[in-house]
């Protein structure tokens, strides 16, 4: 995938949420796995009707550098500007191993 690096100007954090048992109570703990620069792409106006019919109008596409480890979509989420996004799908670049595309949806 050819991509302009200048477009990746948004700082994101990929965090993993784990549950720990502290004194008999379950507490959630967030650990930052990666801090990366990324590019956000939302649904364009011409594609909005198609997105509505597929129920994907609230999903965003995030392009960032590919990380060396696998990201568990059930435990991990993305934080950007104090907003949290649930990771729906990760599409790595198998050809160049340079960038990955993350499909995410805002929580809340």
Coordinates of C-alpha atoms in Angstrom, one line a residue:
X1 CA 0.0 0.0 0.0
X2 CA 1.5 3.3 -1.0
X3 CA 0.7 6.0 1.5
X4 CA 1.7 9.6 2.2
X5 CA 3.4 9.8 5.6
X6 CA 2.4 13.5 6.0
X7 CA -1.2 12.5 6.4
X8 CA -0.5 10.6 9.6
X9 CA -0.6 13.5 12.0
X10 CA -3.1 12.3 14.7
X11 CA -1.6 10.7 17.8
X12 CA -3.4 7.5 19.0
X13 CA -2.9 5.1 21.8
X14 CA -3.7 1.4 21.5
X15 CA -4.7 0.2 25.0
X16 CA -5.4 -3.2 26.4
X17 CA -8.0 -3.6 29.1
X18 CA -7.5 -6.4 31.6
X19 CA -9.5 -7.4 34.7
X20 CA -7.6 -8.0 37.9
X21 CA -8.8 -9.4 41.2
X22 CA -7.8 -7.0 44.0
X23 CA -9.1 -8.0 47.4
X24 CA -12.0 -10.0 46.0
X25 CA -13.1 -7.2 43.7
X26 CA -12.7 -7.2 40.0
X27 CA -11.0 -4.0 38.7
X28 CA -10.3 -3.0 35.2
X29 CA -6.8 -1.9 34.3
X30 CA -5.7 -0.2 31.0
X31 CA -2.2 -0.7 29.7
X32 CA -0.9 1.3 26.8
X33 CA 0.6 -1.1 24.3
X34 CA 1.5 1.4 21.5
X35 CA 1.5 5.1 20.9
X36 CA 1.4 5.8 17.2
X37 CA 0.6 8.5 14.6
X38 CA -2.3 7.7 12.4
X39 CA -4.6 9.0 9.7
X40 CA -8.4 9.0 10.2
X41 CA -10.8 8.5 7.3
X42 CA -14.6 8.6 7.7
X43 CA -17.4 7.9 5.4
X44 CA -17.6 10.3 2.4
X45 CA -20.8 12.0 1.5
X46 CA -21.2 10.1 -1.7
X47 CA -20.8 6.7 0.1
X48 CA -23.1 7.6 3.0
X49 CA -26.2 5.9 1.7
X50 CA -24.2 2.7 1.0
X51 CA -22.8 2.9 4.5
X52 CA -26.3 3.3 6.0
X53 CA -27.6 0.2 4.1
X54 CA -24.6 -1.8 5.4
X55 CA -24.9 -0.3 8.9
X56 CA -21.3 0.9 8.8
X57 CA -21.9 4.7 8.9
X58 CA -20.4 5.1 12.4
X59 CA -17.2 3.2 11.6
X60 CA -14.0 4.9 10.8
X61 CA -10.9 3.7 9.0
X62 CA -7.5 4.4 10.8
X63 CA -4.3 3.9 8.9
X64 CA -1.1 3.6 11.0
X65 CA 2.3 1.9 10.9
X66 CA 2.1 -1.9 11.3
X67 CA 3.1 -3.1 14.8
X68 CA 5.2 -6.2 15.4
X69 CA 2.8 -8.0 17.6
X70 CA -0.8 -9.2 17.1
X71 CA -3.5 -7.0 18.6
X72 CA -6.4 -8.8 20.3
X73 CA -9.6 -7.0 19.2
X74 CA -11.5 -8.3 22.2
X75 CA -9.2 -6.7 24.7
X76 CA -7.8 -3.7 22.9
X77 CA -9.2 -0.3 22.0
X78 CA -8.0 3.0 20.6
X79 CA -7.9 6.3 22.5
X80 CA -7.7 9.5 20.5
X81 CA -8.4 13.0 22.0
X82 CA -10.0 11.4 25.1
X83 CA -12.4 9.4 23.0
X84 CA -12.4 5.6 23.0
X85 CA -12.9 3.5 19.8
X86 CA -13.7 -0.2 19.8
X87 CA -11.6 -2.1 17.3
X88 CA -13.8 -4.0 14.9
X89 CA -11.2 -5.4 12.4
X90 CA -7.5 -5.1 11.7
X91 CA -6.2 -5.5 8.2
X92 CA -2.4 -5.8 8.0
X93 CA -0.4 -5.1 4.9
X94 CA 1.0 -8.5 4.0
X95 CA 2.9 -7.3 0.9
X96 CA 5.1 -4.5 2.4
X97 CA 4.5 -4.9 6.2
X98 CA 4.6 -1.2 6.5
X99 CA 1.0 0.0 7.4
X100 CA -2.1 -1.5 8.8
X101 CA -5.7 -0.5 8.5
X102 CA -7.9 -0.6 11.6
X103 CA -11.7 -0.4 11.3
X104 CA -13.1 1.1 14.6
X105 CA -16.3 2.4 16.0
X106 CA -16.7 5.1 18.6
X107 CA -17.8 3.9 22.1
X108 CA -20.6 6.1 23.6

